[in-house]
XYZ file of C-alpha atoms in Angstrom:
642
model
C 91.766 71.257 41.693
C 93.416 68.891 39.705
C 92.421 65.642 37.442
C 93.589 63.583 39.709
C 91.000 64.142 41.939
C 88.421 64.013 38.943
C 86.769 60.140 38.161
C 87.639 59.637 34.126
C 83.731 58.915 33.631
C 82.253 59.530 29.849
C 78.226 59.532 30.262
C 76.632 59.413 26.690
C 73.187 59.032 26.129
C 73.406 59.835 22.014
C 74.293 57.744 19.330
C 75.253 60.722 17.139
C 78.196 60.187 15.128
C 79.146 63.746 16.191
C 78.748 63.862 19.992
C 81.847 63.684 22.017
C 83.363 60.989 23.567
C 86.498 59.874 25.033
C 88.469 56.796 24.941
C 88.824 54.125 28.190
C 86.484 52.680 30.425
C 82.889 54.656 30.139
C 80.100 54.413 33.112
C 76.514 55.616 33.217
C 76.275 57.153 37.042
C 72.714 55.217 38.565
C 71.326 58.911 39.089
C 71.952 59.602 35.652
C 70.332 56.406 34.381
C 67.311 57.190 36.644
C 66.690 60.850 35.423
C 66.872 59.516 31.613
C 63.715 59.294 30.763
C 61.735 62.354 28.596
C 60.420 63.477 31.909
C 59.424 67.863 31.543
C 58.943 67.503 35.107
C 62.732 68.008 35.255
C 62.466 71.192 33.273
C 64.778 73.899 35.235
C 65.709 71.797 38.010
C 68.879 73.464 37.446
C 70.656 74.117 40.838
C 71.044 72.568 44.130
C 72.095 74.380 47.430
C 73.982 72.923 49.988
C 73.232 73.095 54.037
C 77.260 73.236 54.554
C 79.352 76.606 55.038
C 80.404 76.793 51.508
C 78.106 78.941 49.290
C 75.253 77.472 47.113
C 76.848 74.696 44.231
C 75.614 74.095 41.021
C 74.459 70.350 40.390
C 76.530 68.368 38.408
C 75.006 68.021 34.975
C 72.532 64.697 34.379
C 71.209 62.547 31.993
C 68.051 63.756 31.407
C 67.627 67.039 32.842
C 65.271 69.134 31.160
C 65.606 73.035 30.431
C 63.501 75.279 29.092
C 65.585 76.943 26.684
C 69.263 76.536 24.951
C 70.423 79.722 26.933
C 68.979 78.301 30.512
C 71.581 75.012 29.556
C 74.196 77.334 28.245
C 74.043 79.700 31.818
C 73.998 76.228 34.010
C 76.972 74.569 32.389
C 78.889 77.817 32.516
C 77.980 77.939 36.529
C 78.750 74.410 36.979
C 81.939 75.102 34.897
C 83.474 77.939 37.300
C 82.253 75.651 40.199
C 85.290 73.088 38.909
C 87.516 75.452 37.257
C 87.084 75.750 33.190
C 85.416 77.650 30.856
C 82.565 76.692 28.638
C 82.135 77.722 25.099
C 78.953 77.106 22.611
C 80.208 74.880 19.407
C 78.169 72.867 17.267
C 74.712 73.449 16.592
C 71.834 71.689 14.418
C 68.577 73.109 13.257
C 65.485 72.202 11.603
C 63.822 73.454 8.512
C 62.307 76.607 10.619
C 65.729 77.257 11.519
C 64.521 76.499 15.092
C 67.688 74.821 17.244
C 67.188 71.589 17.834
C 70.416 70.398 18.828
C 73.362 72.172 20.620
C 76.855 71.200 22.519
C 78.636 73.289 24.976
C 82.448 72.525 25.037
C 85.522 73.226 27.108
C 87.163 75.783 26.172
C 90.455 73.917 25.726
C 88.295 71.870 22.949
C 90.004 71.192 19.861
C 93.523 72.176 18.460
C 95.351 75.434 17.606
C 96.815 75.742 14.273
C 99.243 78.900 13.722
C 98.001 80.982 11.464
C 99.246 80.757 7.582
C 101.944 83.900 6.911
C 102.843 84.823 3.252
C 105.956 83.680 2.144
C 107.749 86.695 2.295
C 106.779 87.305 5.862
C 107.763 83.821 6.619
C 111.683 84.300 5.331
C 111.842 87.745 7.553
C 110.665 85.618 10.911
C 112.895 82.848 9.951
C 115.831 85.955 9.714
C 114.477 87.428 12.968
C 114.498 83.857 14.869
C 117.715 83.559 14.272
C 119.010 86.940 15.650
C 117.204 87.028 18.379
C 115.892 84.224 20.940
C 112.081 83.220 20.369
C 109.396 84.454 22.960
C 108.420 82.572 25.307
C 106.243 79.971 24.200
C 102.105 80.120 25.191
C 100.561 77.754 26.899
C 98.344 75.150 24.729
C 95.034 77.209 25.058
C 93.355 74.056 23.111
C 94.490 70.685 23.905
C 91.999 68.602 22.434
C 89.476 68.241 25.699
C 86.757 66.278 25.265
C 84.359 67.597 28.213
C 81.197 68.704 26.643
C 77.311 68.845 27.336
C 74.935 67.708 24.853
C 71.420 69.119 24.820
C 68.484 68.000 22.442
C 65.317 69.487 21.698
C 62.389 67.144 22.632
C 59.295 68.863 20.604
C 56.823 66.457 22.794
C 57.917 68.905 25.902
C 58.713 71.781 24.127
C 62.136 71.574 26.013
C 65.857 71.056 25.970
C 66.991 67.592 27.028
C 70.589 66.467 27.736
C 71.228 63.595 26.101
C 74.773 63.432 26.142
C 77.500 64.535 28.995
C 81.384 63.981 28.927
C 82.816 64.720 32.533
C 86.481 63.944 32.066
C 89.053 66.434 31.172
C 92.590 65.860 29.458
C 94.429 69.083 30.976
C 94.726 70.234 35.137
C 91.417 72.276 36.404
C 92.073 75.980 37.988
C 91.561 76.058 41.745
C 88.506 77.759 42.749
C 89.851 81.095 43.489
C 89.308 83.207 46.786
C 85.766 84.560 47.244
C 86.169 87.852 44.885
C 84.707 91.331 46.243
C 82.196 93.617 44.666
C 84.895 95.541 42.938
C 85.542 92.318 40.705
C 82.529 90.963 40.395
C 79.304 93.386 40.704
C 75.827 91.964 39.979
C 75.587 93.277 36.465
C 79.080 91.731 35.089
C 78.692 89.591 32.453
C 78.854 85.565 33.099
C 81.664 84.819 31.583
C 83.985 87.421 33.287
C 82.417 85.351 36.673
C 83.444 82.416 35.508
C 86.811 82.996 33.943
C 87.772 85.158 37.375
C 87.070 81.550 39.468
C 90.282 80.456 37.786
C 92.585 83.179 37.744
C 96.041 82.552 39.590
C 96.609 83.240 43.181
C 97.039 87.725 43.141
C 99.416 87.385 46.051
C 102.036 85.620 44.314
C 102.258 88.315 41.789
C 102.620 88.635 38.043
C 105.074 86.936 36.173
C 106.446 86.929 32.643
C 105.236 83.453 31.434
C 101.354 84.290 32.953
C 98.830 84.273 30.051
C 95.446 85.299 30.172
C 92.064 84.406 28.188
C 91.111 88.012 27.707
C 92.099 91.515 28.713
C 89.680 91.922 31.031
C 90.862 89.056 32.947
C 94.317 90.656 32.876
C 92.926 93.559 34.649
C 90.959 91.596 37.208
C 94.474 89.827 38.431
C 96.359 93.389 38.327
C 93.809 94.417 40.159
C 93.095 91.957 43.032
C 97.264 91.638 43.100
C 97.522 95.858 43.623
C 94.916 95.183 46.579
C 96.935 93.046 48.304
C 100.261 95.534 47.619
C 98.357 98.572 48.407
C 97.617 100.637 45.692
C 95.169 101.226 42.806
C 95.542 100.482 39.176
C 93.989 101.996 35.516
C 93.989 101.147 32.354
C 96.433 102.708 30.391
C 97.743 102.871 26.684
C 96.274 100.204 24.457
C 97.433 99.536 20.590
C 95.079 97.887 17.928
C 94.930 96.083 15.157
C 92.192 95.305 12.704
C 89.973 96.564 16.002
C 91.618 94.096 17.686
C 93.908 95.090 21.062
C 97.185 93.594 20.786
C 98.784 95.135 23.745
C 97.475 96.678 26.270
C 99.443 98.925 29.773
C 97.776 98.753 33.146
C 99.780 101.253 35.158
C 99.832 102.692 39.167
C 97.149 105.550 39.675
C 100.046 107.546 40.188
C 102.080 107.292 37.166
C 102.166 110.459 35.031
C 103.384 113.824 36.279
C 100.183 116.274 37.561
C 100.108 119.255 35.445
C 102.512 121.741 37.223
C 100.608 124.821 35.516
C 97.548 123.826 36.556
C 98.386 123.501 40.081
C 100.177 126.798 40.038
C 97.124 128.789 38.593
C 95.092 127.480 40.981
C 97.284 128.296 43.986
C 97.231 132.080 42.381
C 93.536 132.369 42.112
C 93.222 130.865 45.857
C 95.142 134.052 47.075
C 91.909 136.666 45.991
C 89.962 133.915 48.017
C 92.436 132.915 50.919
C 92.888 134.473 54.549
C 96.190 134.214 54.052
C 98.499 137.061 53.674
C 98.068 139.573 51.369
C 100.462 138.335 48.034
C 101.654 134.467 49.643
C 99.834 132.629 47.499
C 98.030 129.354 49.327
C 99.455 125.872 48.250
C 97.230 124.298 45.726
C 96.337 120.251 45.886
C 98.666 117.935 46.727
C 99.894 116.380 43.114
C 98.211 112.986 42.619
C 100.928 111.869 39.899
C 103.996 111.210 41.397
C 105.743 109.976 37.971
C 105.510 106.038 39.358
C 106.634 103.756 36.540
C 104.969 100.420 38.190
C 103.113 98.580 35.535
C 102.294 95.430 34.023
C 102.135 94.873 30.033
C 100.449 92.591 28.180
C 100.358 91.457 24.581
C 98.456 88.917 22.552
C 99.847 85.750 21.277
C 98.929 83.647 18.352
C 97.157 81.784 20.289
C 94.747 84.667 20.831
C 95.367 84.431 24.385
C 97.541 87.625 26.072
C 100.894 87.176 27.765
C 103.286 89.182 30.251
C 105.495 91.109 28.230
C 106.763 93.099 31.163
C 106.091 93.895 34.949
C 107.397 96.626 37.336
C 106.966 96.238 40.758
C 108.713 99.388 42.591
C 106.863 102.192 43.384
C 108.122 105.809 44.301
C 105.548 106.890 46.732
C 104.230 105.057 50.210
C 101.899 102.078 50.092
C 98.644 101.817 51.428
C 98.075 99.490 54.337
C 95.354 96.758 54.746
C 92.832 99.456 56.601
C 93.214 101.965 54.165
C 93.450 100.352 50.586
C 89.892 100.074 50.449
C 89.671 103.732 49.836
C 91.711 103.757 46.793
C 89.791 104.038 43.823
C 89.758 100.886 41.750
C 88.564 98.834 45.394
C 86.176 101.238 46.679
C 83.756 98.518 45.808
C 85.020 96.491 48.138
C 84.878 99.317 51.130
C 80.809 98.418 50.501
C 81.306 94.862 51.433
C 82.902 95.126 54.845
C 81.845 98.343 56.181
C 77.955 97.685 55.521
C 75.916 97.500 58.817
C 79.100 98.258 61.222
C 78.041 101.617 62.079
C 75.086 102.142 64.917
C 73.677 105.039 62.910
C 71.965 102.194 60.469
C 69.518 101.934 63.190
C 68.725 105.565 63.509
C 68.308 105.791 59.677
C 66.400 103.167 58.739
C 62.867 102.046 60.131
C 63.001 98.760 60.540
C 66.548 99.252 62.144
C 69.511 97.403 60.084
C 70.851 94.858 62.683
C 74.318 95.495 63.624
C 76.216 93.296 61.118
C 73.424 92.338 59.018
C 74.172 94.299 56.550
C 78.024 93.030 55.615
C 76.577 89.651 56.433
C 74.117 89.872 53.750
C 76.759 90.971 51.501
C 78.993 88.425 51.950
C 76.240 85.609 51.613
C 74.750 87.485 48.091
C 78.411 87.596 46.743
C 79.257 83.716 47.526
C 76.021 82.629 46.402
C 76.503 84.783 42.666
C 80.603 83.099 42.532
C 79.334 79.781 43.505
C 76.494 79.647 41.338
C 76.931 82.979 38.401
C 73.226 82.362 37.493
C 71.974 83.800 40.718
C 71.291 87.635 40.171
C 71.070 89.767 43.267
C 70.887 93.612 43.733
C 71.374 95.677 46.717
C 69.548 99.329 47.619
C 71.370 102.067 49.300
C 70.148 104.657 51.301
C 70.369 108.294 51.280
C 73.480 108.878 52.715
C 75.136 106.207 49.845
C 77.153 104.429 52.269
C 74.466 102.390 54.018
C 72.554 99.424 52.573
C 69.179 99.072 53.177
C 67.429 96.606 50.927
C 68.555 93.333 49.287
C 67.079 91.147 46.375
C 68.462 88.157 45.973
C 67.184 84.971 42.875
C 68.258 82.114 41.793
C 68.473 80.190 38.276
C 65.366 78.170 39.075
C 63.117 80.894 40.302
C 64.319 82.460 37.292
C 62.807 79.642 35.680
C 59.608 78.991 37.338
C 59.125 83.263 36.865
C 58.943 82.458 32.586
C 56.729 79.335 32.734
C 54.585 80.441 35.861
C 55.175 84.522 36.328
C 51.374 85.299 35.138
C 50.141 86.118 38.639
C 52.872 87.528 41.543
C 52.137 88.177 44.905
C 54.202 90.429 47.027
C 54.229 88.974 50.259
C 54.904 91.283 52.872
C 52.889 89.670 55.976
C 56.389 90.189 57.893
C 55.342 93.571 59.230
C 53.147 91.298 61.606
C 55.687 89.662 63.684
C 58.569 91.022 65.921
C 61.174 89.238 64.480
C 63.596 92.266 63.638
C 64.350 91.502 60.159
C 61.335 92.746 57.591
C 61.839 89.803 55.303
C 59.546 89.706 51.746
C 58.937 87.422 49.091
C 57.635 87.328 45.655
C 55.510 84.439 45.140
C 53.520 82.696 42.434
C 51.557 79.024 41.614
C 52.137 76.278 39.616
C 49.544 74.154 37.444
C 49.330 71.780 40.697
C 48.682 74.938 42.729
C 52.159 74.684 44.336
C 53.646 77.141 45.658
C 56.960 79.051 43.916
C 58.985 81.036 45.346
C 59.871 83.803 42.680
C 62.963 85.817 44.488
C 63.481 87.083 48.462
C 63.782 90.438 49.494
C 65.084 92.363 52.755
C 63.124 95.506 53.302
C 64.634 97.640 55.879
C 63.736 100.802 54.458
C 59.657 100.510 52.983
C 59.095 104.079 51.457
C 58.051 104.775 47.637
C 61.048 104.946 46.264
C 62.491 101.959 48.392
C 59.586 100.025 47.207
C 59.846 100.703 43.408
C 63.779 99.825 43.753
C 62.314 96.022 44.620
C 60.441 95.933 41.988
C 62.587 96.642 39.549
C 65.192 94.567 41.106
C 62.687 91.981 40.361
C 61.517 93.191 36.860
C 65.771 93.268 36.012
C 65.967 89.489 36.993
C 63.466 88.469 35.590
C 64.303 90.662 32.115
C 61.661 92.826 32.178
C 58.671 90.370 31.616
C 56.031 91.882 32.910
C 53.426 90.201 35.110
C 49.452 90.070 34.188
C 48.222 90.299 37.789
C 50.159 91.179 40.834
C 48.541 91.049 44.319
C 49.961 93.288 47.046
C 48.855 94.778 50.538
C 46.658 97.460 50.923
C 49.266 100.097 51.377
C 49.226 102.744 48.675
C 52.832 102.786 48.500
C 52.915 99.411 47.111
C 50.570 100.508 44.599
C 51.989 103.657 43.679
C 55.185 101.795 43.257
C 53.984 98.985 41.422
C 52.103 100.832 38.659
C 55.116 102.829 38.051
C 57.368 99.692 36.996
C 54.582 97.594 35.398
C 52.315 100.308 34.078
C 50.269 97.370 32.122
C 49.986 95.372 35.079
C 46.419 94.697 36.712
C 46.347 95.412 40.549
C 44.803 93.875 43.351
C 44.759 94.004 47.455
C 45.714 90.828 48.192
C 42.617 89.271 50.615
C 45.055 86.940 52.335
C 47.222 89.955 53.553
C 43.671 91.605 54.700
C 42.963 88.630 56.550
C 46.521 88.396 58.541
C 46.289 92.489 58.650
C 42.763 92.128 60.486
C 44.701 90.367 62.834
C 46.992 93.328 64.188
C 44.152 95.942 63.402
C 40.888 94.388 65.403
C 43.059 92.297 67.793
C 40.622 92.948 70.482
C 37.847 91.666 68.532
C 39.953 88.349 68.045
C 40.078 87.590 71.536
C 36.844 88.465 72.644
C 34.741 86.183 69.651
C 35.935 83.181 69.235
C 33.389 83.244 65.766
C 35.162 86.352 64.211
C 37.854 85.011 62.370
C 35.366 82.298 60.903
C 32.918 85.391 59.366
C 35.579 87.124 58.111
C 37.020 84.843 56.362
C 33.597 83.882 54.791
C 33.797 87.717 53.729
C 37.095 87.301 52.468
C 37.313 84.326 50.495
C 33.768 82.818 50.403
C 31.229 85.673 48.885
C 31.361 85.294 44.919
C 28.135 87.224 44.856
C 28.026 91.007 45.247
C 24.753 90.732 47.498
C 26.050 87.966 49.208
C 28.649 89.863 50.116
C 27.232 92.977 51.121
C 24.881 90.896 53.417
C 28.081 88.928 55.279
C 29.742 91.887 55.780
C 27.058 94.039 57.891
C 26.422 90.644 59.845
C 29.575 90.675 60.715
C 29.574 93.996 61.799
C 26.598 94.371 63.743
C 27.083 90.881 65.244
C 30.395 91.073 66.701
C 29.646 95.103 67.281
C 32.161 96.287 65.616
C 32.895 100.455 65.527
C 33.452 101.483 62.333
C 37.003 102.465 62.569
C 39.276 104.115 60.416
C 41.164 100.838 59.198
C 37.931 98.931 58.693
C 36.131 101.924 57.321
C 38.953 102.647 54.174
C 38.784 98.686 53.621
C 35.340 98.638 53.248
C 34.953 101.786 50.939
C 38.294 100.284 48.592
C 36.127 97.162 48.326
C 36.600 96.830 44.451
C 39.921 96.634 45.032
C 39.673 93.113 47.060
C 35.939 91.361 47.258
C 35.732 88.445 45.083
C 32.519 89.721 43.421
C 34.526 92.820 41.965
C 37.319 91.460 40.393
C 35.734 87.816 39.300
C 37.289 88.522 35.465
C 40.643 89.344 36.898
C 43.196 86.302 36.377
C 44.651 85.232 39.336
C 45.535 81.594 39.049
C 43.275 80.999 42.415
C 46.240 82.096 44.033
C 44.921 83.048 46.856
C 44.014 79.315 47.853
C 47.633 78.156 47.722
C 48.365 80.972 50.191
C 45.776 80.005 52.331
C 47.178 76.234 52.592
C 50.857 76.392 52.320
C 52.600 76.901 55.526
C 56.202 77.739 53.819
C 56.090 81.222 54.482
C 55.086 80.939 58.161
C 57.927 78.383 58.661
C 60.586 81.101 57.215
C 58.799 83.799 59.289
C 59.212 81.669 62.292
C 63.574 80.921 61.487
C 63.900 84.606 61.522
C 64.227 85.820 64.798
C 66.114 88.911 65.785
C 68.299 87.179 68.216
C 69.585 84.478 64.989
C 72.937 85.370 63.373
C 71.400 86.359 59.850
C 73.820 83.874 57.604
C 72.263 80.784 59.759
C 68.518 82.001 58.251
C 70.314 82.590 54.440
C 71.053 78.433 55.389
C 68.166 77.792 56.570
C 66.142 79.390 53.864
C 68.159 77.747 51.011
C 67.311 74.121 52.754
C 63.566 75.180 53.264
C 63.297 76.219 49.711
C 65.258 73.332 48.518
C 62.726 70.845 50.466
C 59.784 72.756 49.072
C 61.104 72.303 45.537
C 61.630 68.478 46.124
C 57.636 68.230 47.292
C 56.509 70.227 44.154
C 58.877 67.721 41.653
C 57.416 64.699 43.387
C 53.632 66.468 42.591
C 54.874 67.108 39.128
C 56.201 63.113 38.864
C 53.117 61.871 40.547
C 50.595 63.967 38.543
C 52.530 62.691 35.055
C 51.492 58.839 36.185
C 48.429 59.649 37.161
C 47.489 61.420 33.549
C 49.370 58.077 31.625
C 47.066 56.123 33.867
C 43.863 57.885 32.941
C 45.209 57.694 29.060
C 46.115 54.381 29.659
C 42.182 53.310 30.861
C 40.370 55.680 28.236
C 42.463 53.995 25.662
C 41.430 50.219 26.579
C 37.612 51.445 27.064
């Protein structure tokens, strides 16, 4: 991507002497302008997805967009940043008397000028000697050239918020091009957001490293080396590093075979295989094949004044064969990567697992999760593997604005797992919560194919990772006591319930019979469920139902009724639950994503589908949120004039 095929647009909503601006023509986009006023029902609405084959896209920074903290601004502008090709870095900030932040901007990294740093004199006359016996190293690129792309965010106390009130779009220097889609190896779920982002713009790996390549940090270095080696067919490690003032200054990533394996040890241990061998008695066995072959093929880098590191030297010949495409994947700096594309190609997933891993569902899922987390970094995603450590059977998957929702809205979480009903093949879960307008939110997505304890408690801390550890006041789950058992040990503080709307759909597989043959059940038991505040009013619905609709006592109905304190509104009346249980009742989302996944649908056409469901759901809850603001300034409005 280049800046040619960026519009030079400057957006500024500040009159600050100090926010950022560039020279030439300046427009205010009509989206922009529309989404500028001190709205917090634009807090978090931080990402966009897109219904196309690419993976999910950050929104491009707006006038007016609310956040809920500086770091939720910070983590969108970096995503939106590695969508286009730069780097973001935090620069100035203002705060108030309580040193509380009131004002921050996030800048390109190419922001500002480089100055060389001052030498004494002496030093100076010795490089002026050495510059003149020797040719000058190549030159580094201009790591700051003055860019003037920046985000501006404000703190509006009104709506306890961040607001961005400024927004330069326009760069002065040529945008990386969005590299390919990088494998687990490079980017896992726990790398930091920065490495993510810097990665998107590292240079093509196939075209190999040259001596005039620089490189932000090390680390990037060692990502290129890497990805380049995988595409050669070998594996790579760190090497010798030198320091100074705890700073590395150079740094040697060599060939997993350089060195020489120790001869001695190979020879004792071909000696003490002969008291062990069936070999003859005296011939001692042949130890291990040496995994040091003396290669010399490395790459060196050192650090420039510019604080950025350079090629200082590359070898490219190696003195032992080359992997090929179907084996490099086994070599041990891109065994990650193995994970990706051998993941649910075996049949034996479906003898393994329960639910039975579709053939291919498992790479699919994979691939999706690890497009979605380069498209957008803020999206955090975990997988679970099974016994045999080869095999994946669960995934957890969230993005930036359930992330959000989770901190404003994460009091009450239920832990929907009504998929166990239907037929469709794919055991798909979600945690879910309620807004203030008792709108549904959609907390994070889960596929279950494995349900046991331990399977279960992996989910929830999946969940309790993403959402950093804040722990939920009520969570309302099925009736299964492995939910419970692994619930209580993740959130130990945590108040439990049996979710009555997951009774109520259970009911349905459990007295099936009694469904079809009384048209009036479903009606009574949901009066049971839902309607009986009073503990005598309850007591007196349920034998009704019983003894009207004759139902035996069996062993499902019998364990329900005798764990009644765990579910009947008259037991747990001072438990909060955000009347949660309503929403559920009313809200057809989860239904409609039950229905899209079918076993016979290719599993990355539901991942689609599920993104533009969620997306529309969102857009219905920010048009509640917008209508339910006018309607208070109306009642305000008319109290005020009384």
């Amino acid at each position: 991507m280049s800046t040619a095929a960026q519009p030079p647009i400057s957006v500024s909503g500040d009159s600050s002497p100090s926010s950022p601006t560039t020279s030439g023509s300046s427009s205010r986009s009509s989206s922009a302008a529309a989404a500028g006023s001190e709205d917090p029902a634009l807090l978090g609405q931080a990402t966009s997805t897109s219904a196309g084959d690419d993976a999910a896209v950050p929104t491009s920074p707006r006038m007016g967009m609310y956040f809920e903290t500086e770091e939720d601004a910070y983590e969108f502008y970096k995503a939106y940043a590695a969508r286009l090709g730069f780097v973001v870095r935090k620069s100035n900030k203002s705060k108030n008397s309580r040193h509380t932040v009131t004002r921050r901007l996030f800048v390109c990294s190419k922001q500002g000028f480089r100055q060389e740093p001052k030498k004494p004199q002496d030093e100076t006359n010795s490089a002026l000697v050495a510059a003149a016996a020797s040719p000058p190293p190549p030159r580094c690129p201009d790591s700051r050239t003055g860019c003037m792309a920046s985000l501006t965010i404000k703190l509006i106390p009104s709506a306890n918020a961040f607001r961005v009130t400024d927004f330069v779009i326009e760069h002065n220097h040529p945008l990386a091009s969005a590299a390919p889609a990088l494998s687990l190896a490079m980017i896992p779920s726990s790398s930091s957001h920065h490495t993510i982002a810097a990665a998107a713009s590292l240079p093509d790996p196939r075209d190999g490293p040259r001596t005039d390549m620089h490189f932000e940090t090390e680390d990037d270095a060692y990502v290129f080396y890497n990805r380049y080696a995988e595409h050669v067919g070998f594996s790579v490690r760190r090497s010798y590093k030198k320091r100074k003032r705890g700073v590395i200054v150079s740094r040697i990533f060599v060939c997993s075979r350089e060195g020489v394996s120790d001869r001695a040890k190979h020879e004792g241990l071909a000696i003490a295989s002969t008291n062990t061998g069936t070999g003859a008695a005296g011939t001692p066995r042949p130890g291990p094949p040496p995994t040091r072959t003396g290669c010399q093929a490395r790459m060196v880098i050192k650090i420039t004044p510019c604080r950025t590191y350079r090629v200082a030297k590359f070898f490219a010949d190696h003195n032992h064969p080359l992997a090929n495409s179907e084996t490099v994947h086994k070599l041990r700096s891109h065994k990650m990567k193995a994970r990706a594309h051998e993941l649910g190609t075996g049949e034996h997933h479906r003898k393994k697992q329960g639910k039975g891993v579709q053939l291919g569902d498992a790479g699919a899922a994979l691939e999706y999760l690890e497009r979605l987390q380069v498209g957008n970094p803020s999206v955090y995603y975990a997988v679970g593997m099974g016994p045999d450590g080869h095999s994946a059977t669960n995934f957890f998957w969230a993005d930036a604005k359930s992330i959000i929702d989770f901190r404003s809205f994460g009091d009450v979480v239920c832990f929907d797992t009504t998929y166990e009903l239907n037929v469709y093949g794919r055991p798909f879960a979600l945690f879910v919560g309620v807004d203030n307008h008792k709108q549904l939110l959609v907390f994070g997505a889960a596929l279950l194919y494995d349900d046991s304890i331990q399977s279960l408690k992996w989910v929830f801390q999946a969940f309790a990772d993403a959402m950093r550890a804040r722990q939920p006041k009520t969570i309302l789950i099925d009736e299964r006591s492995a939910c419970a058992i692994a619930a209580a040990e993740v959130w130990p503080g945590s108040n439990y319930c049996t979710s009555v709307w997951h009774i109520y759909h259970n009911s349905k597989r459990h007295l099936k019979q009694v469904f079809e043959n009384s048209k009036s059940f479903g009606n009574a038991l949901s009066q049971c469920l839902f309607d009986c505040e009073d503990e005598m009013e309850f007591l007196s619905a349920w034998e009704k139902l019983v003894e009207k609709h004759e139902i035996s006592e069996g062993e499902w109905l019998s364990r329900l009724f005798l764990e009644k304190e765990k579910w009947a509104l008259p037991y747990r009346r001072t438990m909060f639950s955000a009347d949660i249980i309503t929403t559920l009742r009313k809200d057809n989302m989860i239904n409609e994503l039950k229905r899209e996944l079918s076993e016979q649908e290719d599993i990355l056409q539901f991942f689609k589908r599920y993104e533009t469901m969620l997306e529309e759901h969102r857009s219905k809850k920010l048009q509640a949120d917008v209508d339910g603001n006018q309607w208070n300034w109306y009642n305000l409005r008319a109290q005020s004039n009384t």
